[in-house]
PDB file of C-alpha atoms in Angstrom:
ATOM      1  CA  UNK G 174      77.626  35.789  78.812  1.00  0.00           C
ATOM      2  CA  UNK G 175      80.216  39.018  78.413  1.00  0.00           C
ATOM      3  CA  UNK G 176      83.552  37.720  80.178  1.00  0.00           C
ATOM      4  CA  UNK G 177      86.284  40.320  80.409  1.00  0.00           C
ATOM      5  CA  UNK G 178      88.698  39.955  77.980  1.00  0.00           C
ATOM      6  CA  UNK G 179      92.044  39.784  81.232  1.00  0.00           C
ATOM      7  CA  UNK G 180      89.590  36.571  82.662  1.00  0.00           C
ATOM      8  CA  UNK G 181      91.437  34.426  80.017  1.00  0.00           C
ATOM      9  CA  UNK G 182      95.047  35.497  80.836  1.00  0.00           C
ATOM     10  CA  UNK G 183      97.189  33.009  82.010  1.00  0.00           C
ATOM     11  CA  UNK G 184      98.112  35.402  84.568  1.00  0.00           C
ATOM     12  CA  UNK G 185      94.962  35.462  86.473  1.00  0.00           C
ATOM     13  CA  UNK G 186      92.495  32.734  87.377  1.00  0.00           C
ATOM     14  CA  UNK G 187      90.667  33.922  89.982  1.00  0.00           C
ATOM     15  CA  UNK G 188      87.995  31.780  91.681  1.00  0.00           C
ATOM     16  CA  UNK G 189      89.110  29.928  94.834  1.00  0.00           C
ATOM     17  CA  UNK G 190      92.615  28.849  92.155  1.00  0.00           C
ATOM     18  CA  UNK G 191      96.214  31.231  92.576  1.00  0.00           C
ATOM     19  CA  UNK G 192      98.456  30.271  90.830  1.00  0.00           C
ATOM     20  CA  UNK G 193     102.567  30.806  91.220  1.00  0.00           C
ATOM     21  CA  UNK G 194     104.124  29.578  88.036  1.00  0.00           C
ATOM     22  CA  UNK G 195     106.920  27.815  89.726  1.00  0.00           C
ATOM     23  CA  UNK G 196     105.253  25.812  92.754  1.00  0.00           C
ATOM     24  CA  UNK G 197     104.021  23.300  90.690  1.00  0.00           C
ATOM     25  CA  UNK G 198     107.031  20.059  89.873  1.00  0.00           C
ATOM     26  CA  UNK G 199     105.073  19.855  86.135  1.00  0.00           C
ATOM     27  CA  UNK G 200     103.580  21.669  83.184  1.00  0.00           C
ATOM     28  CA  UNK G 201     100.425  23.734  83.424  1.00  0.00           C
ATOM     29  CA  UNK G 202      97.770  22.739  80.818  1.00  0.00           C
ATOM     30  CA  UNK G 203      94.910  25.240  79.835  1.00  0.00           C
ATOM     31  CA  UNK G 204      91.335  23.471  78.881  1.00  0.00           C
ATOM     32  CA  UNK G 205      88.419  25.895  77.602  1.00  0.00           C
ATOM     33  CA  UNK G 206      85.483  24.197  75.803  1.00  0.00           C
ATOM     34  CA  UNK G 207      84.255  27.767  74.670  1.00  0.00           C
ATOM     35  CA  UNK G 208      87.851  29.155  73.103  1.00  0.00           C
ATOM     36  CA  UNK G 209      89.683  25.902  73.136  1.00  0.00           C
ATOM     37  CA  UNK G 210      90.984  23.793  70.103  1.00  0.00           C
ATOM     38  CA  UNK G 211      92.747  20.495  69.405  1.00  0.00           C
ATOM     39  CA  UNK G 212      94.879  21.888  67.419  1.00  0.00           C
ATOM     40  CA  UNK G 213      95.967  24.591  70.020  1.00  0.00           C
ATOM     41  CA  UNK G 214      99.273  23.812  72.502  1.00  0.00           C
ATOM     42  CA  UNK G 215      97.187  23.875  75.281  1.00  0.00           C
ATOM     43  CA  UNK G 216     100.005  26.480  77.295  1.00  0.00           C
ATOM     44  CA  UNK G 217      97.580  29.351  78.050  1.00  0.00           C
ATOM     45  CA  UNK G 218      94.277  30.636  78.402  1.00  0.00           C
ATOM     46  CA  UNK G 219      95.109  32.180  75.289  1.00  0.00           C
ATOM     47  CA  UNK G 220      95.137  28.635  72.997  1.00  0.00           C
ATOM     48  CA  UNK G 221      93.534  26.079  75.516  1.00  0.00           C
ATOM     49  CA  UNK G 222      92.608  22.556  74.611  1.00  0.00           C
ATOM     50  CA  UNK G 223      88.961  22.017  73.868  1.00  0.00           C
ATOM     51  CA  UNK G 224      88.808  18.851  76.164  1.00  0.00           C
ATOM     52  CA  UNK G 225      89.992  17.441  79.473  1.00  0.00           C
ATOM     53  CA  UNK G 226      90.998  13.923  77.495  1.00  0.00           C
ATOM     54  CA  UNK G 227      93.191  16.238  74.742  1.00  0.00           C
ATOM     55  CA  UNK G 228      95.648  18.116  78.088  1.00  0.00           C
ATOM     56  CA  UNK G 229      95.525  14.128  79.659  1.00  0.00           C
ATOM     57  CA  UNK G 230      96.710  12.837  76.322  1.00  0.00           C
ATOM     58  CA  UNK G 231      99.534  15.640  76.419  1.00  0.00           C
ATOM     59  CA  UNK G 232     100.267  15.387  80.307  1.00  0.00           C
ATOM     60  CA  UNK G 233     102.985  13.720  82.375  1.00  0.00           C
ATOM     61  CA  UNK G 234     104.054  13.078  85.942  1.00  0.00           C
ATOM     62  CA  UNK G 235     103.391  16.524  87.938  1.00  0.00           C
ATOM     63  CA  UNK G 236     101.227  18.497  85.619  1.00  0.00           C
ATOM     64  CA  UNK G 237      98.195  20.579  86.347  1.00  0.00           C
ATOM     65  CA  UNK G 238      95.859  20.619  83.972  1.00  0.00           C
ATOM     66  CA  UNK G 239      93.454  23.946  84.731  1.00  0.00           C
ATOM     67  CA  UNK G 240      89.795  23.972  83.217  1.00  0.00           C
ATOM     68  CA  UNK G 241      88.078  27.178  82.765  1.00  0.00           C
ATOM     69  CA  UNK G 242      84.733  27.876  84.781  1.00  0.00           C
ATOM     70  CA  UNK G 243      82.385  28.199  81.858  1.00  0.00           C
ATOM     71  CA  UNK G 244      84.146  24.802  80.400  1.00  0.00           C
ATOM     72  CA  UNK G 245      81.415  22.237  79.458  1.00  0.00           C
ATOM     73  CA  UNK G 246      81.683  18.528  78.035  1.00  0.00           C
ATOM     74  CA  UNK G 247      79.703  15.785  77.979  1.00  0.00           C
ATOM     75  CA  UNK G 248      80.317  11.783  79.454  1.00  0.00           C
ATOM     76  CA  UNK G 249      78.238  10.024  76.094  1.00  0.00           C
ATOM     77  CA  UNK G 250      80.651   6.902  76.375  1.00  0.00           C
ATOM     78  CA  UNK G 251      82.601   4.626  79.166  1.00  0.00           C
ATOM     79  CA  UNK G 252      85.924   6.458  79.926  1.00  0.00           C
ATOM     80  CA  UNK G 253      84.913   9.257  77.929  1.00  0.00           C
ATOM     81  CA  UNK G 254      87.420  11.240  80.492  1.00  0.00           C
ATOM     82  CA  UNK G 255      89.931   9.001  81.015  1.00  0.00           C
ATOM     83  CA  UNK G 256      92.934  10.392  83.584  1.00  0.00           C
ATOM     84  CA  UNK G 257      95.309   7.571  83.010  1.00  0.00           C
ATOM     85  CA  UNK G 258      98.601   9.123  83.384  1.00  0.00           C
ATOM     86  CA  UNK G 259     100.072   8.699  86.895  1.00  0.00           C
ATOM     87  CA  UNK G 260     100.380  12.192  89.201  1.00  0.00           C
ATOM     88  CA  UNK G 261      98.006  14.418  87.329  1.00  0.00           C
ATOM     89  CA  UNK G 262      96.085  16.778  88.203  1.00  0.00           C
ATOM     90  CA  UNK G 263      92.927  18.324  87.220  1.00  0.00           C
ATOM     91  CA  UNK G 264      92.118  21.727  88.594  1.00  0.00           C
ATOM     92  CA  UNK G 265      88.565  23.664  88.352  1.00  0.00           C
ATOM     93  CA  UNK G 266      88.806  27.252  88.303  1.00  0.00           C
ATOM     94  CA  UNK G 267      85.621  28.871  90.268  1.00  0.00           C
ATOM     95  CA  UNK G 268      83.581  31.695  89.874  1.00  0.00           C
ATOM     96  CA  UNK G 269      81.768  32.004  92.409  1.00  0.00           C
ATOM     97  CA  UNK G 270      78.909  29.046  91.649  1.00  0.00           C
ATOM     98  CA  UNK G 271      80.313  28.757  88.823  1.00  0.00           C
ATOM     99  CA  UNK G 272      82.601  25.850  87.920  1.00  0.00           C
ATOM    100  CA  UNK G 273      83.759  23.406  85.121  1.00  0.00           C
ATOM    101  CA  UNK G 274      80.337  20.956  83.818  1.00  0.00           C
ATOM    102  CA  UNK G 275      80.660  17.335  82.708  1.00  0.00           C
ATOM    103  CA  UNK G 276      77.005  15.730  81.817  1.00  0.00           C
ATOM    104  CA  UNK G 277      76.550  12.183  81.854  1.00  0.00           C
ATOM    105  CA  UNK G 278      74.635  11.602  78.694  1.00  0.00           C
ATOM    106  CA  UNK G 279      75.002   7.831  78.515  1.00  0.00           C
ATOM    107  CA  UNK G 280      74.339   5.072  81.111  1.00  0.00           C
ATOM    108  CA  UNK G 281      78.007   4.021  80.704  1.00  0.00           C
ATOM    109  CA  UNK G 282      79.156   7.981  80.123  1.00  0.00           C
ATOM    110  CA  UNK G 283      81.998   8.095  83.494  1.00  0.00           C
ATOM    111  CA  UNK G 284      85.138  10.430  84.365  1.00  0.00           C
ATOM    112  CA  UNK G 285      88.031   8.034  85.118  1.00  0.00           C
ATOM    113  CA  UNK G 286      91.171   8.555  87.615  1.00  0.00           C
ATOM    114  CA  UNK G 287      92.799   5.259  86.324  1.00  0.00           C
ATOM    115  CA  UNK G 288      96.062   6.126  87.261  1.00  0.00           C
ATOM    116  CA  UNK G 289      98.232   6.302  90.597  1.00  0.00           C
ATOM    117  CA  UNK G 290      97.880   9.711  92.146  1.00  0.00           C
ATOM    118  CA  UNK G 291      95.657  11.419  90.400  1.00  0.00           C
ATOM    119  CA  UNK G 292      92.966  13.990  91.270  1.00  0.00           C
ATOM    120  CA  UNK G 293      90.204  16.093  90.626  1.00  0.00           C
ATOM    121  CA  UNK G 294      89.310  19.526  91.912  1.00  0.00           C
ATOM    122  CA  UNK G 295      86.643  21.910  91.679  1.00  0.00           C
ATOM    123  CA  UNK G 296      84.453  19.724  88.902  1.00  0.00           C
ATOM    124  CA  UNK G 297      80.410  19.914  88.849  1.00  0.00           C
ATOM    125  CA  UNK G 298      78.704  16.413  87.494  1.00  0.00           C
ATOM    126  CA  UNK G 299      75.223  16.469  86.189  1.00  0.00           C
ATOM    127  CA  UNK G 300      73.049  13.449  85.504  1.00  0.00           C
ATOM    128  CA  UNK G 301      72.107  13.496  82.572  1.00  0.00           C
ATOM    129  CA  UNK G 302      70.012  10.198  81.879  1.00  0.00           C
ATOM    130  CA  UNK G 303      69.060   7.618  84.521  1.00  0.00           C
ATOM    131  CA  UNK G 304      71.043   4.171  85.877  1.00  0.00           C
ATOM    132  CA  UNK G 305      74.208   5.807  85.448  1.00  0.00           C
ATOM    133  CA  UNK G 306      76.626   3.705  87.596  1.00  0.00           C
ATOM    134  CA  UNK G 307      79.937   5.301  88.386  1.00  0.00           C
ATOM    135  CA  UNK G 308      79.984   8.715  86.958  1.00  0.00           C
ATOM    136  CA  UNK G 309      83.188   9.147  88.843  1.00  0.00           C
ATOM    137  CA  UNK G 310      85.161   5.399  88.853  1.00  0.00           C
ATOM    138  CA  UNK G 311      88.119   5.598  90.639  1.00  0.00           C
ATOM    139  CA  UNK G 312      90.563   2.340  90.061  1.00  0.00           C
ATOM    140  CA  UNK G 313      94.146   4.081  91.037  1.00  0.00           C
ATOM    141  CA  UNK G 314      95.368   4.286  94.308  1.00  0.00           C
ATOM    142  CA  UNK G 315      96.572   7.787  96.490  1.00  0.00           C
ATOM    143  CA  UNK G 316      93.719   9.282  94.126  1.00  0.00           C
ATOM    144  CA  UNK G 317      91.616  12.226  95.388  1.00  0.00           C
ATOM    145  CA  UNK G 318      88.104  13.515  94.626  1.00  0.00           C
ATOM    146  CA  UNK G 319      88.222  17.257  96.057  1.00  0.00           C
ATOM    147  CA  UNK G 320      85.882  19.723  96.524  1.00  0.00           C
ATOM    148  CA  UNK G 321      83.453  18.264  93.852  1.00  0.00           C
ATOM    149  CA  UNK G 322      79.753  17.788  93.364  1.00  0.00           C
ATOM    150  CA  UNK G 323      76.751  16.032  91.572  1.00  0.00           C
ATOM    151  CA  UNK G 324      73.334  17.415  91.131  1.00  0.00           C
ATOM    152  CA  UNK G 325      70.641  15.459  89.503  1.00  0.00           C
ATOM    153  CA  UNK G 326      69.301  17.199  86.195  1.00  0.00           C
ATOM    154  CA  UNK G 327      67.004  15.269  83.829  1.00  0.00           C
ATOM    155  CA  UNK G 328      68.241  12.088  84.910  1.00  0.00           C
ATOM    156  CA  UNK G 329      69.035  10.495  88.312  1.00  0.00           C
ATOM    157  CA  UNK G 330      72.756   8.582  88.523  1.00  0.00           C
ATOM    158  CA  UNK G 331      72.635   5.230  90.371  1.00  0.00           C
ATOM    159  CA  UNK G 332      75.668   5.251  91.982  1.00  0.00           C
ATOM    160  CA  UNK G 333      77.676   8.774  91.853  1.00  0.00           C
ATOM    161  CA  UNK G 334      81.319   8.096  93.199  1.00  0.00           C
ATOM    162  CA  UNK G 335      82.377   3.957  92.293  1.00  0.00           C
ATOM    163  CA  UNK G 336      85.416   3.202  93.775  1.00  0.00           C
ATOM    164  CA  UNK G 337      87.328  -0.181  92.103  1.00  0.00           C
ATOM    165  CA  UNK G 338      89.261  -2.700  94.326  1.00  0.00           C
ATOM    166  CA  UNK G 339      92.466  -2.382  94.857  1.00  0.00           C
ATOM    167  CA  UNK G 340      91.832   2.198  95.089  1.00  0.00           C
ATOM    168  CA  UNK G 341      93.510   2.770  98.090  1.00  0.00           C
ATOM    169  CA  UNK G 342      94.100   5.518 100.167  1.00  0.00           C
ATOM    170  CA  UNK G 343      91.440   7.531  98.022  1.00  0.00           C
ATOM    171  CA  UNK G 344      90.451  10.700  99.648  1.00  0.00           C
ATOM    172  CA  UNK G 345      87.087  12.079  98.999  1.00  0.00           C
ATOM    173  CA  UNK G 346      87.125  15.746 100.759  1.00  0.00           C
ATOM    174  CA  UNK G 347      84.091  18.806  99.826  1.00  0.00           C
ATOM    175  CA  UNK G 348      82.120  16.384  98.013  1.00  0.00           C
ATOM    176  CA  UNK G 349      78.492  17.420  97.516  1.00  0.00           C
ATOM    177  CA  UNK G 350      75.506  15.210  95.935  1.00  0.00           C
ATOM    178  CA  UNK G 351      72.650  17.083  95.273  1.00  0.00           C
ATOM    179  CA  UNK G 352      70.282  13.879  94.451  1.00  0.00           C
ATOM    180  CA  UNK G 353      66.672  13.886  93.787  1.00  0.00           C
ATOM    181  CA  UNK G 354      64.056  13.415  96.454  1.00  0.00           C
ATOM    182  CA  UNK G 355      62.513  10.591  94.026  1.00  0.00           C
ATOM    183  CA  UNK G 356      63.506   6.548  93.965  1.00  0.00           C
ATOM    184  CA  UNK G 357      65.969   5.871  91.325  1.00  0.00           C
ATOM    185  CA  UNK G 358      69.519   5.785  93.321  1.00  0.00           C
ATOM    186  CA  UNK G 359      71.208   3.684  95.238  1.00  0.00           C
ATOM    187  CA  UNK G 360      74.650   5.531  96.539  1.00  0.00           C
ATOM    188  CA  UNK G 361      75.775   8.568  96.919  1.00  0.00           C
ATOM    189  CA  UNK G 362      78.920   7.021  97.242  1.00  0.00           C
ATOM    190  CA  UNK G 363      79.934   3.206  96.842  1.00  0.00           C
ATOM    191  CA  UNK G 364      83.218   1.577  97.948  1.00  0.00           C
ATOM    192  CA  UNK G 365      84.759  -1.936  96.547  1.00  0.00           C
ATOM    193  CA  UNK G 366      87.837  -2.699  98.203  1.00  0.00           C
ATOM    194  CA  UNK G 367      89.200   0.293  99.115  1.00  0.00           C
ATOM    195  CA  UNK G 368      91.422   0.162 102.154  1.00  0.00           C
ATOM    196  CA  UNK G 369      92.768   3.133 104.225  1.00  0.00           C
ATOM    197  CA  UNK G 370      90.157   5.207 102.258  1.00  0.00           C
ATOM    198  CA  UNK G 371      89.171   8.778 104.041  1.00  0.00           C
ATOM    199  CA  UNK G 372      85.389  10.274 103.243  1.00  0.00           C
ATOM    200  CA  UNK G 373      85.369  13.871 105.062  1.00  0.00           C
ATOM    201  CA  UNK G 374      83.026  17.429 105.260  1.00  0.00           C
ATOM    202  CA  UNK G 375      80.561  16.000 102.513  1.00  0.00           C
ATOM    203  CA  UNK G 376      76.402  16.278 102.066  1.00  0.00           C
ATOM    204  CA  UNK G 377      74.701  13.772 100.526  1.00  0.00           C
ATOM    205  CA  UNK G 378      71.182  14.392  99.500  1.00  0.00           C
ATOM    206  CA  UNK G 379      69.222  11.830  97.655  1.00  0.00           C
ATOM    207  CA  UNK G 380      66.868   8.850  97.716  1.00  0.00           C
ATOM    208  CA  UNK G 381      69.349   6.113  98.943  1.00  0.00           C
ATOM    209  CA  UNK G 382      68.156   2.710  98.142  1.00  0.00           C
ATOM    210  CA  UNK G 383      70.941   1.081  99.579  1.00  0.00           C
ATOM    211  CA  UNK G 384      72.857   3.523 101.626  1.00  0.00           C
ATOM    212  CA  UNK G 385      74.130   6.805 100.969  1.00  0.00           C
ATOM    213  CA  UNK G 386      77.717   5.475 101.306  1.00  0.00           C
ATOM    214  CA  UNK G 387      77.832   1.856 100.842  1.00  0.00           C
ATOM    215  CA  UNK G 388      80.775  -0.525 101.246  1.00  0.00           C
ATOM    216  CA  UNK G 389      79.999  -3.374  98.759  1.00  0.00           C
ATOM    217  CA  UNK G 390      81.434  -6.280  97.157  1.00  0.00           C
ATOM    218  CA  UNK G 391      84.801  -5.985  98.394  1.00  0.00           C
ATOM    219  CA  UNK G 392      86.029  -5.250 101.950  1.00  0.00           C
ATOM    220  CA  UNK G 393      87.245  -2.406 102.804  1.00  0.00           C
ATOM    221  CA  UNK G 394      89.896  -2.101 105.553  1.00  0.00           C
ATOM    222  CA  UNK G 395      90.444   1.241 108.111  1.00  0.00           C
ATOM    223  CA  UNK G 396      88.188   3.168 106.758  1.00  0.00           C
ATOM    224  CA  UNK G 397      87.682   6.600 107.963  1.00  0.00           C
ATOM    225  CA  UNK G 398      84.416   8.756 107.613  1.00  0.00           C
ATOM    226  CA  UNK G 399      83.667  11.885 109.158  1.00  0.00           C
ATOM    227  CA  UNK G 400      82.247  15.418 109.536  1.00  0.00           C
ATOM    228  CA  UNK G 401      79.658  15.350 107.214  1.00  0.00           C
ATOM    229  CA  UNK G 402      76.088  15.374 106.403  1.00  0.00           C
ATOM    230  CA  UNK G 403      73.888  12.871 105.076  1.00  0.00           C
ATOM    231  CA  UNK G 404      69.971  13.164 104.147  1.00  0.00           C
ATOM    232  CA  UNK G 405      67.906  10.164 102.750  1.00  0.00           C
ATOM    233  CA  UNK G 406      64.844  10.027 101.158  1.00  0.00           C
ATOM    234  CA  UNK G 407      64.183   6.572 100.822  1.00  0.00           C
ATOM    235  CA  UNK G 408      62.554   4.736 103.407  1.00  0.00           C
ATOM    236  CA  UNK G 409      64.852   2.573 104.239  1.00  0.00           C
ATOM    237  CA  UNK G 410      66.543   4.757 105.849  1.00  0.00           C
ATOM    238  CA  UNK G 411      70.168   3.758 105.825  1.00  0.00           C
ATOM    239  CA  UNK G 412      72.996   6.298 105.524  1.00  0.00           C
ATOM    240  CA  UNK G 413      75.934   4.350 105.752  1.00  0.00           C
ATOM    241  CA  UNK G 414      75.826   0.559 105.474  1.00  0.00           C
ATOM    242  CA  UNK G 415      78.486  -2.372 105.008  1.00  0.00           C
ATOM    243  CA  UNK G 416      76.638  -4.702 102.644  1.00  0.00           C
ATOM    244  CA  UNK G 417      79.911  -6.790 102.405  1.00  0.00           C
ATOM    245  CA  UNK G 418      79.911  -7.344 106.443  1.00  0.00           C
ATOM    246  CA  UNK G 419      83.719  -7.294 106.818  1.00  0.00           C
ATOM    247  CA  UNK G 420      84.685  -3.820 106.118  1.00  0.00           C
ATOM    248  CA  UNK G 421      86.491  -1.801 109.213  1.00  0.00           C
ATOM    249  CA  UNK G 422      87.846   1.275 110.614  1.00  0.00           C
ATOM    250  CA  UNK G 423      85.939   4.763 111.817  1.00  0.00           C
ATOM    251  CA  UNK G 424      82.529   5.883 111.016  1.00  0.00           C
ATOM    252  CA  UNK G 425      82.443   9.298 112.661  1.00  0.00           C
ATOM    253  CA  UNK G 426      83.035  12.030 114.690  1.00  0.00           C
ATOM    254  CA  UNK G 427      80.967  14.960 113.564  1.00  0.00           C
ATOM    255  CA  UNK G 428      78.403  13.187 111.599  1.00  0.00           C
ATOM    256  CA  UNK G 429      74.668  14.482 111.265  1.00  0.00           C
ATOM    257  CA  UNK G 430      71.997  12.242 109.354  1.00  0.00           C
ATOM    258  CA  UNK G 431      68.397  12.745 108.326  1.00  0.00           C
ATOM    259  CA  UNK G 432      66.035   9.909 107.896  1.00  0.00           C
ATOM    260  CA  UNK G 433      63.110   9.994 106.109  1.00  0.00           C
ATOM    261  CA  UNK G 434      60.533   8.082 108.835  1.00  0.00           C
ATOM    262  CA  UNK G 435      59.508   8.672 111.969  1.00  0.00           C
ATOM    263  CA  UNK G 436      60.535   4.580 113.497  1.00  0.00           C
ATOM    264  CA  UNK G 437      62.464   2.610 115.479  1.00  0.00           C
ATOM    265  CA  UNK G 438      65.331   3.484 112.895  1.00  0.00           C
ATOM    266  CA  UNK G 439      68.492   5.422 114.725  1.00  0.00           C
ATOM    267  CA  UNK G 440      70.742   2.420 115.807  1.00  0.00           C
ATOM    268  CA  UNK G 441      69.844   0.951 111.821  1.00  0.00           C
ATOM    269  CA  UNK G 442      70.860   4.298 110.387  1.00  0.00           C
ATOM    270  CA  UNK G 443      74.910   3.232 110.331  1.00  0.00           C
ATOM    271  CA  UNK G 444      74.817  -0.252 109.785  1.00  0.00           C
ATOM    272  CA  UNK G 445      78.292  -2.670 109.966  1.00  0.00           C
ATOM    273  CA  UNK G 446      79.035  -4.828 112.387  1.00  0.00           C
ATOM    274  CA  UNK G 447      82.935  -4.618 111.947  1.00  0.00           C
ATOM    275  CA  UNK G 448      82.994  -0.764 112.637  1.00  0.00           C
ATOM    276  CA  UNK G 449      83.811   0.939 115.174  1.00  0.00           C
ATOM    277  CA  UNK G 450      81.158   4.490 116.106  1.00  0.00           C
ATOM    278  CA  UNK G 451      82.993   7.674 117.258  1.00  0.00           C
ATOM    279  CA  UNK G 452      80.598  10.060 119.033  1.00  0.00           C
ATOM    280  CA  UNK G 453      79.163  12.216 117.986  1.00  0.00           C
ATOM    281  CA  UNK G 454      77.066  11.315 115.266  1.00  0.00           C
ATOM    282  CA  UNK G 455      73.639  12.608 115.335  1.00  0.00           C
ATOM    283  CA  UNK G 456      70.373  11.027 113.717  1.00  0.00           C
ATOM    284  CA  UNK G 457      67.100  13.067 113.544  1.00  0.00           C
ATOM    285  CA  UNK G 458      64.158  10.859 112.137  1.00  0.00           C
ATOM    286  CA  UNK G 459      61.271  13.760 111.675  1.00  0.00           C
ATOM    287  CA  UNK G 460      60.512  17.324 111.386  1.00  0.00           C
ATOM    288  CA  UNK G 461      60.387  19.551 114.375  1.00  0.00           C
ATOM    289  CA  UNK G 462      62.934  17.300 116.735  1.00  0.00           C
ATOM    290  CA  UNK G 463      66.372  17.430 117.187  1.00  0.00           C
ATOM    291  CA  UNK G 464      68.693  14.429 116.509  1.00  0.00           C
ATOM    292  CA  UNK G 465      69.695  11.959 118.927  1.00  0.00           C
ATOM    293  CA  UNK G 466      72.805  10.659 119.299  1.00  0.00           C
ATOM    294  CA  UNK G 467      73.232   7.396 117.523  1.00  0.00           C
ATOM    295  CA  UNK G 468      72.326   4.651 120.130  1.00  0.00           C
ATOM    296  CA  UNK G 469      75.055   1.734 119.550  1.00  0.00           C
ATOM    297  CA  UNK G 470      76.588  -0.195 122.622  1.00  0.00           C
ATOM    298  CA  UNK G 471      78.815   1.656 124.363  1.00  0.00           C
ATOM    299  CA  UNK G 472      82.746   0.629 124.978  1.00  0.00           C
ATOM    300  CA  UNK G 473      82.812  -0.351 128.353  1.00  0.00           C
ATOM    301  CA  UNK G 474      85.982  -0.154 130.951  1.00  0.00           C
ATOM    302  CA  UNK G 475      85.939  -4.235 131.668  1.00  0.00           C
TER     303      UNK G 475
END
């Protein structure tokens, strides 16, 4: 790949990232796996770091940390990104399709926002190897996940997106999971204790064991999902599903969901019984129809 020599500037970023030197509170930190080095200050396209972890390790309160588009690293080890320092940011910069890559290459391999206030932009996570459980563990709280996605490569994740009690008030906005049509996941997206958390304009493709977004272990409290897309492969055919029982808040408007067979299966297709449904959210079960809107028990004027 030929990239002109201004791309790596620290005047220009291009993509969907423009930068004004002075609206940011905090440093800007420059990471480029192709041109970057340790040993480099990491203050311009010019001497990036060669790793997210290295600008983290460097970071404070209120810095942007900007990875380059053609940027790859690998997740071979638990908290092999680890974005521990409070009010960070880490920023993809887009081409196009093409955006910063982090692999998962080990069933542990994750990227971390394990501080308050942190968040990721404009990152691309590929499974690398199977039964990976939390490529993206989020344990602070006011965290966001935006404008993100997983694809499936030679291996299929088992839970994308883990969210740890006590990570409230995460927002999850853009996210995309491109999963395989084959058994091997569970979640697109699975929530422990997360209160006041808001999932918004995502599409989750995959072969859901569970449910594509699953509230588990721990309850969550207000949630708030909506405008989004969700198909499942697996035939259980579950989208979104309290397995804890005692999780609350909003499951739609705008939702559309795709099922995998033709049953009695659109009331099942958002299951929790401590939810309330906001029309409308759409469920289509097979090819050729249209969806139908979800049939739960209407609020009535008593």
């Amino acid at each position: 790949m030929t990239i002109p020599n201004d791309f790596w500037q620290p005047t220009w970023l291009g993509g969907t990232v423009s930068i004004a030197m002075g609206e940011n509170v905090g440093f800007h930190w420059f990471v480029n796996s192709v041109t970057g080095d340790s040993t480099f200050p990491g203050k311009s396209w010019l001497k990036p770091l060669a790793t997210i972890d290295q600008a983290v390790d460097k970071a404070a309160a209120g810095d942007v940390i900007y990875v380059a588009p053609v940027h790859v690293e690998n997740l071979a080890a638990d908290s092999a990104i680890d974005i521990d320092v409070a009010g960070v940011s880490v920023v993809g910069v887009r081409r196009g399709r093409l955006m910063p890559t982090l692999t998962n290459t080990h069933a542990d391999g994750d990227c971390k926002l394990a501080a308050a206030g942190v968040s990721v932009r404009n990152l691309r996570f590929l499974g690398g190897v199977d039964i990976g459980t939390g490529i993206i563990t989020v344990s602070g709280a006011d965290c966001a996940i935006l404008d993100c996605e997983y694809r499936d490569s030679v291996g299929q994740a088992t839970d994308v997106i883990l969210t740890v009690d006590g990570s409230d008030r995460l927002l999850i906005d853009g996210f995309h999971c491109f999963g395989a049509a084959g058994a091997g996941g569970n979640s697109a997206i699975a929530v422990d204790g997360s209160d006041d958390i808001e999932i918004r304009s995502f599409y989750l493709h995959g072969n859901f064991a569970v449910g594509a977004i699953d509230f588990r272990t721990t309850l969550s409290a207000r949630v708030n999902v909506h405008s989004g897309k969700i198909w499942t492969r697996n035939a259980a055919d579950i989208a979104i599903v309290d397995t804890i029982t005692s999780s609350t808040g909003f499951i739609g408007p705008d939702i559309q969901i795709m099922l995998t067979d033709d049953a009695a299966n659109i009331t099942t297709a958002v299951t929790g019984a401590t939810f309330q449904l906001m029309d409308p959210v759409y469920v289509c079960n097979a090819v050729d129809e249209k969806g139908l809107l979800i049939n739960w028990t209407a609020s009535t004027h008593a």
